[in-house]
Short mmCIF file of C-alpha atoms in Angstrom, two decimals:
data_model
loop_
_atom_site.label_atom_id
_atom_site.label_comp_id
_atom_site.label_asym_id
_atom_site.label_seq_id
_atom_site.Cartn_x
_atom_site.Cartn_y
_atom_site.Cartn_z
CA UNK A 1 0.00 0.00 0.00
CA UNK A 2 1.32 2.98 -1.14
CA UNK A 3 1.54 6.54 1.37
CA UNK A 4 -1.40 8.32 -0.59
CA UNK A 5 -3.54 4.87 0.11
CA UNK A 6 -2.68 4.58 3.62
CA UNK A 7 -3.70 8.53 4.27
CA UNK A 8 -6.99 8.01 2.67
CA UNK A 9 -7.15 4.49 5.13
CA UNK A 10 -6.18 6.55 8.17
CA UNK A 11 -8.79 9.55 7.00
CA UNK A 12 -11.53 6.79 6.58
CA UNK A 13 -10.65 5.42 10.32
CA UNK A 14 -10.94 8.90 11.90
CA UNK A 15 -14.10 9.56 10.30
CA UNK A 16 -15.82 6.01 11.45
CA UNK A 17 -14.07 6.65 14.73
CA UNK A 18 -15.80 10.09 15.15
CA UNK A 19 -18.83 8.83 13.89
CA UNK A 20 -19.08 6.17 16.31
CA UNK A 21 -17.95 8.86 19.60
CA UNK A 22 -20.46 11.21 18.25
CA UNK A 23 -23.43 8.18 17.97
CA UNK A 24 -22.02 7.66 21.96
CA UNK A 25 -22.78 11.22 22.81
CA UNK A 26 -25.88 11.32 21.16
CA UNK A 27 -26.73 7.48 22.68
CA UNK A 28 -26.06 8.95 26.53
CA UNK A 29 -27.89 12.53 25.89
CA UNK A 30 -31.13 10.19 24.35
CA UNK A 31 -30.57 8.26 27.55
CA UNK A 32 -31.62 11.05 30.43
CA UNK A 33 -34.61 9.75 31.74
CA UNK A 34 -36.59 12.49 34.36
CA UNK A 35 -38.37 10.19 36.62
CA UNK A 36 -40.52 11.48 39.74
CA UNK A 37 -38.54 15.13 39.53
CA UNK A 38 -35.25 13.18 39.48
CA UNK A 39 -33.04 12.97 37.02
CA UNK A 40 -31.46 9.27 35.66
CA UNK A 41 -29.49 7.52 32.73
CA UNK A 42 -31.41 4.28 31.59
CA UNK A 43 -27.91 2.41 31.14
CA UNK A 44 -27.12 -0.92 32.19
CA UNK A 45 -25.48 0.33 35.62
CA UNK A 46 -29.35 1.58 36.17
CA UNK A 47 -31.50 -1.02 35.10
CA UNK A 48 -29.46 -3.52 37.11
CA UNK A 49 -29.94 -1.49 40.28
CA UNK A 50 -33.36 -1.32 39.66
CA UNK A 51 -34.02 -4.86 38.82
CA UNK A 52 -31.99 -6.25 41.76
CA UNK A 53 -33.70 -3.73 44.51
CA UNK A 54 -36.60 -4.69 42.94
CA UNK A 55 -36.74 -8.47 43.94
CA UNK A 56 -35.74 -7.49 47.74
CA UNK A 57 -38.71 -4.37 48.40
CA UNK A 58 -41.73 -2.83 47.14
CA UNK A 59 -40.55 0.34 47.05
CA UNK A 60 -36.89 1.48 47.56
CA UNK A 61 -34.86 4.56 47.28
CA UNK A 62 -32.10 5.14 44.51
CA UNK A 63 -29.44 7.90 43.66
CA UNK A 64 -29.91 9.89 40.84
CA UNK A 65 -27.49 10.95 38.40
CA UNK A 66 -26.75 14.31 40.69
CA UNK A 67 -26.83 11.91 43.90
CA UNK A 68 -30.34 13.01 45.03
CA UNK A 69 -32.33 10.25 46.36
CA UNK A 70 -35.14 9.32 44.69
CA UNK A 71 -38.48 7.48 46.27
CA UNK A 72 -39.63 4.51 43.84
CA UNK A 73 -42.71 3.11 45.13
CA UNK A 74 -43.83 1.78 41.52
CA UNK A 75 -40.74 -0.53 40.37
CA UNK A 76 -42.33 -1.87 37.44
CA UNK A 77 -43.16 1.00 35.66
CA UNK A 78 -39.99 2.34 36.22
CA UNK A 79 -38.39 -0.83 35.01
CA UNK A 80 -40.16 -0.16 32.32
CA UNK A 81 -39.72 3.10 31.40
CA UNK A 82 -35.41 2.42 31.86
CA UNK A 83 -36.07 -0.33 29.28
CA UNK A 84 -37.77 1.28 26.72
CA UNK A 85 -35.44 4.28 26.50
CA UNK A 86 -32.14 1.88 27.27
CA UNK A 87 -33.84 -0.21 23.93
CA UNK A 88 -34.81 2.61 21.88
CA UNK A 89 -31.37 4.43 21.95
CA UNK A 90 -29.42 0.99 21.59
CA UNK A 91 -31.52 0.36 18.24
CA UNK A 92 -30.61 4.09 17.09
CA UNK A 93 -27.15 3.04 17.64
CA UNK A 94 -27.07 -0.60 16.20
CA UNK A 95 -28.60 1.19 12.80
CA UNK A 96 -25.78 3.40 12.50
CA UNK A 97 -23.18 1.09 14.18
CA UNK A 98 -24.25 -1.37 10.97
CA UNK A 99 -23.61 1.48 8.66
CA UNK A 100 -20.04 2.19 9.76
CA UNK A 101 -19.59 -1.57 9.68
CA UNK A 102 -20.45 -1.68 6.03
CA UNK A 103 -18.22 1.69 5.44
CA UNK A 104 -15.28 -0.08 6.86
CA UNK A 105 -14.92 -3.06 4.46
CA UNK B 1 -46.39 25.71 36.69
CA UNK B 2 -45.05 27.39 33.62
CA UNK B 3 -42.68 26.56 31.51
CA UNK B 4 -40.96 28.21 28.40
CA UNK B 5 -38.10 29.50 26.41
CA UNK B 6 -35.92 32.31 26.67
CA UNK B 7 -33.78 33.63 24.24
CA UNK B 8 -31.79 36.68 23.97
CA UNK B 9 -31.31 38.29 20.45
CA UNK B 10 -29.93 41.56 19.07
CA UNK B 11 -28.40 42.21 15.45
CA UNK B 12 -25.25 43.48 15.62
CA UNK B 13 -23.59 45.57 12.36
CA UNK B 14 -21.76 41.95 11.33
CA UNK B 15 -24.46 38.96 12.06
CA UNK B 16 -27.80 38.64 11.55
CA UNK B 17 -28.96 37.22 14.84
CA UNK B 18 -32.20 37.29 13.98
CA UNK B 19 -32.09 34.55 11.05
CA UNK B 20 -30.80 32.36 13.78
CA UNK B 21 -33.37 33.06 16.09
CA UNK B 22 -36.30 32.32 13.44
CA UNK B 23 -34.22 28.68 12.68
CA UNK B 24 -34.07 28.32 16.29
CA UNK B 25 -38.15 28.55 16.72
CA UNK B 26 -38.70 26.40 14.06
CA UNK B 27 -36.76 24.00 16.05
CA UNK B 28 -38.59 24.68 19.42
CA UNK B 29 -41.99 24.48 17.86
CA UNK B 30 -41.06 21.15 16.51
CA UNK B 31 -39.65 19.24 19.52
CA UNK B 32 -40.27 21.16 22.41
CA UNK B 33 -43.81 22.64 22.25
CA UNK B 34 -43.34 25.11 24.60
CA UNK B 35 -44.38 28.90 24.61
CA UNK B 36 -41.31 31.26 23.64
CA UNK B 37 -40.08 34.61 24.47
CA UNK B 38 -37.65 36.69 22.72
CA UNK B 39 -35.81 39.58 24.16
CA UNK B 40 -34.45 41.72 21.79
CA UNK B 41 -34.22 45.72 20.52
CA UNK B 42 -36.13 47.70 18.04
CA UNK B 43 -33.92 47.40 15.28
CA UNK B 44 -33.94 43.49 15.15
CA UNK B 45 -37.88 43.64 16.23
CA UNK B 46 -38.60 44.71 13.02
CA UNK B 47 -36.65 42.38 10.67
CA UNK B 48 -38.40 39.25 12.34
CA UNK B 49 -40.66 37.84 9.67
CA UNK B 50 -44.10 36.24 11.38
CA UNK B 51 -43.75 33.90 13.57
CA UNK B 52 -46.84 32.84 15.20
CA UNK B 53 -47.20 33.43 18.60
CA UNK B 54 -44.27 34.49 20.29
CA UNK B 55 -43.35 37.01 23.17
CA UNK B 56 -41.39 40.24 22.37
CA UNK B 57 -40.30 41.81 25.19
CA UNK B 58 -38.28 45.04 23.58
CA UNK B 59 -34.96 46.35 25.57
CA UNK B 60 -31.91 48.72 24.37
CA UNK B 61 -28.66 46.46 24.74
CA UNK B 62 -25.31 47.09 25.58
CA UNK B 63 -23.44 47.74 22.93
CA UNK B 64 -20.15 47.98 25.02
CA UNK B 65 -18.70 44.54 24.17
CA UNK B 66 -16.74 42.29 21.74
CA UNK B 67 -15.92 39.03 20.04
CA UNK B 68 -13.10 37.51 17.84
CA UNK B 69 -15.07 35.45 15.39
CA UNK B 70 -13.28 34.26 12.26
CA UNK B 71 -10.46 36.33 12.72
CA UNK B 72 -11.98 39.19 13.38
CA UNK B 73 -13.49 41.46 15.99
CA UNK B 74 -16.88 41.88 16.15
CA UNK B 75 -19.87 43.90 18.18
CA UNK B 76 -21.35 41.41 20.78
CA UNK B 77 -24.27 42.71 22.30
CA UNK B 78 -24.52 40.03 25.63
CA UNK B 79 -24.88 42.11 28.48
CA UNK B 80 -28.93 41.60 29.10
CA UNK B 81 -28.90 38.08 29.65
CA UNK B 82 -27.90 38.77 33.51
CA UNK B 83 -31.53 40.03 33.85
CA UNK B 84 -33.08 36.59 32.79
CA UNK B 85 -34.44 35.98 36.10
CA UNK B 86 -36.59 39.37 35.80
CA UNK B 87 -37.21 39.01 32.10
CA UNK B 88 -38.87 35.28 32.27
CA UNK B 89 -42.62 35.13 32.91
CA UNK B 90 -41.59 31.43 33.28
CA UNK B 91 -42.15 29.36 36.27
CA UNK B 92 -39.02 26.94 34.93
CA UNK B 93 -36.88 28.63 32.15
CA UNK B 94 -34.90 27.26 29.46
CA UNK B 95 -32.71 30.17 28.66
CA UNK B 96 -31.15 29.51 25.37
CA UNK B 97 -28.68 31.05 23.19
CA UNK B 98 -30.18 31.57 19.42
CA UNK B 99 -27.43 29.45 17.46
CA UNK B 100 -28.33 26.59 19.59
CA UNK B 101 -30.81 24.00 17.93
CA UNK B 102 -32.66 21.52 19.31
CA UNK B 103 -33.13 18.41 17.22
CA UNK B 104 -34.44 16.29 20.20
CA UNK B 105 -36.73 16.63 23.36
CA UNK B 106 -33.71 16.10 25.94
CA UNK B 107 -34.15 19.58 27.44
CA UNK B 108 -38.02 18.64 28.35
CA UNK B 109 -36.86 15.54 30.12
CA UNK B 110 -33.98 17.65 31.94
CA UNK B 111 -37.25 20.47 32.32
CA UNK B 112 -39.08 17.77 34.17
CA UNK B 113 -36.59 17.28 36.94
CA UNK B 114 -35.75 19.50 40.41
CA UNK B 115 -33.19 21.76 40.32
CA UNK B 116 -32.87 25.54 40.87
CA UNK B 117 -30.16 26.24 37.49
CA UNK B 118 -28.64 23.71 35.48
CA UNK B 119 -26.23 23.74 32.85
CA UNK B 120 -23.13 22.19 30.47
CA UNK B 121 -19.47 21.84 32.31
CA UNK B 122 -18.47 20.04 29.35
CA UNK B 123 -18.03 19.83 25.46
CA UNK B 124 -17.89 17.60 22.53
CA UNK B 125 -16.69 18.67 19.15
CA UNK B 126 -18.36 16.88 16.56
CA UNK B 127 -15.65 17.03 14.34
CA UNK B 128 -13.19 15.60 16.85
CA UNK B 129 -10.52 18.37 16.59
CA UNK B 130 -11.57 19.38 20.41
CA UNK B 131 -11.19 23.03 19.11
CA UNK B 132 -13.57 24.26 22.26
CA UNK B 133 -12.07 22.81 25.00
CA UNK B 134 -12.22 25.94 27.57
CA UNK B 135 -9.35 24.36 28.98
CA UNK B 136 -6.52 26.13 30.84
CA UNK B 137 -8.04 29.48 30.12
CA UNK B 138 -9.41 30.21 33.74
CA UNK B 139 -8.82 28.79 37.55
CA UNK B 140 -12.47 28.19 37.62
CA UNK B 141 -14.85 25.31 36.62
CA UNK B 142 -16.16 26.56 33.29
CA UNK B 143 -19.95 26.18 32.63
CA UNK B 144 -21.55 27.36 29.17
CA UNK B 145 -23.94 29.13 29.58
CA UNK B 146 -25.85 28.54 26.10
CA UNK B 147 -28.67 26.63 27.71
CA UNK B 148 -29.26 27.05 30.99
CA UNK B 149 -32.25 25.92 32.44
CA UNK B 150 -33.58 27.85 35.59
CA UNK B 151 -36.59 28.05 38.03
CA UNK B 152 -37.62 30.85 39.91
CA UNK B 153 -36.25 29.97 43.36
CA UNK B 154 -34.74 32.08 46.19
CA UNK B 155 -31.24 30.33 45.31
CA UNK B 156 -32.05 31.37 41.58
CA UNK B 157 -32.95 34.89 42.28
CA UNK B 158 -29.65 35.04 44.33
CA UNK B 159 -27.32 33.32 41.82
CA UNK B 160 -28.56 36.40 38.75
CA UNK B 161 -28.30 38.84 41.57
CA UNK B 162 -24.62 37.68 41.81
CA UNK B 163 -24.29 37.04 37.80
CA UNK B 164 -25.33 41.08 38.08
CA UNK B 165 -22.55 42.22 40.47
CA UNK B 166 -19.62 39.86 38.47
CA UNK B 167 -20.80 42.15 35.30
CA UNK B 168 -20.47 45.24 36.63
CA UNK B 169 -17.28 44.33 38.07
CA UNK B 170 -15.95 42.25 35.58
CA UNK B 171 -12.32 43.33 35.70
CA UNK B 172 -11.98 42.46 39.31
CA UNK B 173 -13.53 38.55 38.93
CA UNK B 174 -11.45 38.31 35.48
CA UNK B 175 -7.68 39.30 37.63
CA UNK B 176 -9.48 36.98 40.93
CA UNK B 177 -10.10 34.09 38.67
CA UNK B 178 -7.07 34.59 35.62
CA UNK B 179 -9.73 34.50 32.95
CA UNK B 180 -7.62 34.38 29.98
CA UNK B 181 -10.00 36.49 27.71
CA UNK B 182 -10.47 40.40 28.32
CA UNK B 183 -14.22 40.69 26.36
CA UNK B 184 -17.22 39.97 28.63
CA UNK B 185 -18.55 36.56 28.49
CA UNK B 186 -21.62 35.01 30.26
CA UNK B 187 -20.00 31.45 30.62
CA UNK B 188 -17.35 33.12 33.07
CA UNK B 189 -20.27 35.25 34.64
CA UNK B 190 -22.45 32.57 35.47
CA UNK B 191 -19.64 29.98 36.52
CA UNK B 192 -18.18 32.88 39.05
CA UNK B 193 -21.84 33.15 40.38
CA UNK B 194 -22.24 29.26 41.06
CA UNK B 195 -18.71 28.89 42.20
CA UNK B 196 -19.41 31.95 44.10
CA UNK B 197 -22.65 30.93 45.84
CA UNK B 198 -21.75 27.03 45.99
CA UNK B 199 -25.22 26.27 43.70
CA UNK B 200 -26.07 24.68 40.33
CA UNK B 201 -26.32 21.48 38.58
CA UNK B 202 -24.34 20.23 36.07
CA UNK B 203 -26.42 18.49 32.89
CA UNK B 204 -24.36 15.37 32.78
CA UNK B 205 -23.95 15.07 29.16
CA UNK B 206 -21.77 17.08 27.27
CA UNK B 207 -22.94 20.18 24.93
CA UNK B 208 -22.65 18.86 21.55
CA UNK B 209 -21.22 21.86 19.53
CA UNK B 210 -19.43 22.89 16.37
CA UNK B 211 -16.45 25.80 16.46
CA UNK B 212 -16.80 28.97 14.10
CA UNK B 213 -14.09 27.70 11.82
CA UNK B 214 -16.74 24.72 10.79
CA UNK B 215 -18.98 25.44 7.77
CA UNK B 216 -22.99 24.37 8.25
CA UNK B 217 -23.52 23.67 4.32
CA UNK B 218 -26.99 22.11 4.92
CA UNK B 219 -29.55 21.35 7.32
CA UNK B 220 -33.34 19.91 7.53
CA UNK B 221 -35.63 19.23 10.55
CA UNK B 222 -33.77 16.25 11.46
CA UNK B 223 -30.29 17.57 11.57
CA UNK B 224 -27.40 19.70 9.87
CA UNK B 225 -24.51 18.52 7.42
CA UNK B 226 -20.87 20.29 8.12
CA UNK B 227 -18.05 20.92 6.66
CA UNK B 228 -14.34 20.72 8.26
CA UNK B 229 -11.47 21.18 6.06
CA UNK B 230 -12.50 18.16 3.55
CA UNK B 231 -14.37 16.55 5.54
CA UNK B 232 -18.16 16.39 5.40
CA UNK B 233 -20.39 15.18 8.50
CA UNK B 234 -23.84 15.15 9.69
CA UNK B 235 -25.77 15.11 12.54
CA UNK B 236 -29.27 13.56 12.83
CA UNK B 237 -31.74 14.17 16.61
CA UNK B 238 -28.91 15.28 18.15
CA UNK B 239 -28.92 19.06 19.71
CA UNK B 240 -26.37 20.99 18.92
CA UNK B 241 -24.61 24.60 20.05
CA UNK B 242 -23.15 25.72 16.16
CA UNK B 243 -20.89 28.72 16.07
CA UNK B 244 -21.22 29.53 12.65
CA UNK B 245 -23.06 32.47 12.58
CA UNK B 246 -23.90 32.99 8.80
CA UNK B 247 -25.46 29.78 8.23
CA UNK B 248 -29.05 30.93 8.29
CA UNK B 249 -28.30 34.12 5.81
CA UNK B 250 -29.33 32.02 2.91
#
């Protein structure tokens, strides 16, 4: 591979590379979840708490992402709500994750 | 309880603020829903086209500051934002600068939380040349204050109270804190306030934004297309803070 072929390589690598921190961004901004006044990210870290205090209590309280406690006295729904958003972002991301995939080979 | 959008806008002899503004409605309308009002002067009051229903609420600006923008230095007319706390009829604001566009409905699920002021303390350049950084330029934690979102609290009222005094004696807060930058600039103001007064929340995802020296070459409801050197990106839902200010002159 000649120098002009591996610049346009390395060019095509930063630009998938960006692509794929600026999907991340726009993954964790889609993730913010306000849930009764408090504000949370519906990642994994979240819907494991969640689903683990769940099985032990009723209703439990939880930190949100500015460590303010936050009363859930409705698990499910919560559980829920973490899901769909955690889902719905993660299928934005697989789309374009596919994309770059494709762009790559 | 009320909720709505602020924005601050004034022409100056170099940009026409008031394309942005109209963009940045369009925007609003689409994905927030919420009522708007726009403080601004005469001059730019009259070069608005229709907009539907929107609040005016006419001021004269100061006309005593400046920018560098693309090499150059240009008027900056920034000074009334300190009186957002008198000029919202909002219960919760989101004060927002016009070259910021919304292509999402994040700030109504950051709306829908408790807080007294929140805003950015961090960046990311979509073009991945971190040209913004707003590192090393101060001793103080840097927060932009292109959207902030506010309610009308007693720790609100007293954070614009102190956002007032840090203007009006700018010089002394720029030598306390070793702001690098002599012009007037409402991220400083506002970060001296909440370091100042030990208040405000941080959003905890960075403000997605593009430097001056990027090019907007297109844009629909969905997102914008930019230009960097010879490269060519996009953005689709994402919001983001674009510092080309000529992209809306047609």
């Amino acid at each position: 591979m000649d120098i002009g072929n591996i610049k346009k390589h390395s060019d095509l690598n930063f630009e998938v590379a960006q692509a794929k921190r600026n999907a991340l961004e726009k993954l964790r901004s889609r993730q913010l979840l306000a849930y009764n006044e408090r504000l949370f990210m519906a990642d994994a870290n979240t819907i494991n708490l969640v689903s683990t205090l769940k099985q032990h209590s009723k209703d439990f309280y939880v930190l949100d992402v500015n460590d303010n406690p936050c009363h859930v006295n409705d698990p499910d729904d919560f559980l829920i709500k973490l899901i769909e958003r955690n889902q719905e972002t993660l299928n934005a991301y697989q789309q374009l994750h596919q994309d770059l995939a494709k762009k790559r080979k | 309880m009320t909720i709505g959008v602020l924005m601050y806008c004034f022409d100056t002899p170099d940009i026409n603020y008031h394309r942005l503004a109209e963009r940045c409605v369009a925007q609003i309308r689409k994905y927030l829903k919420l009522e708007i009002t726009i403080v601004t002067d005469l001059e730019t009051f009259k070069k608005f086209r229709p907009m539907g229903m929107i609040n005016y609420k006419l001021v004269e600006a100061k006309t005593t500051n400046t920018r560098p923008y693309r090499g150059k230095s240009i008027a900056w007319y920034n000074k009334e934002r300190a009186l957002a706390y008198e000029h919202s009829p909002y219960d919760t604001t989101i004060l927002m600068d016009c070259d910021y566009f919304v292509f999402s409905s994040t700030l109504l699920e950051l709306a829908n939380t408790e807080f007294d002021m929140m805003l950015h303390d961090r960046v990311h350049d979509l073009t991945g040349h971190n040209m913004i950084s707003g590192e090393d330029e101060s001793t103080l934690p840097l927060v932009w204050a292109t959207v902030t979102l506010f309610k009308k609290t007693t720790n609100t009222e007293a954070i614009f109270s102190m956002i007032k005094h840090v203007q009006e004696y700018y010089t002394h807060y720029r030598n306390l804190y070793r702001i690098r930058y002599p012009n007037y600039r409402n991220d400083y103001a506002f970060a001296i306030a909440l370091h100042q007064l030990n208040l405000g929340n941080r959003i905890p995802t960075p403000m997605t934004m593009l430097a001056d020296r990027v090019d907007v070459v297109d844009s629909d409801e969905d997102g914008i297309v930019f230009k960097h050197g010879d490269a060519v990106n996009f953005t689709s839902g994402q919001d983001v803070h674009v510092m080309d200010k000529e992209w809306c002159n047609g």
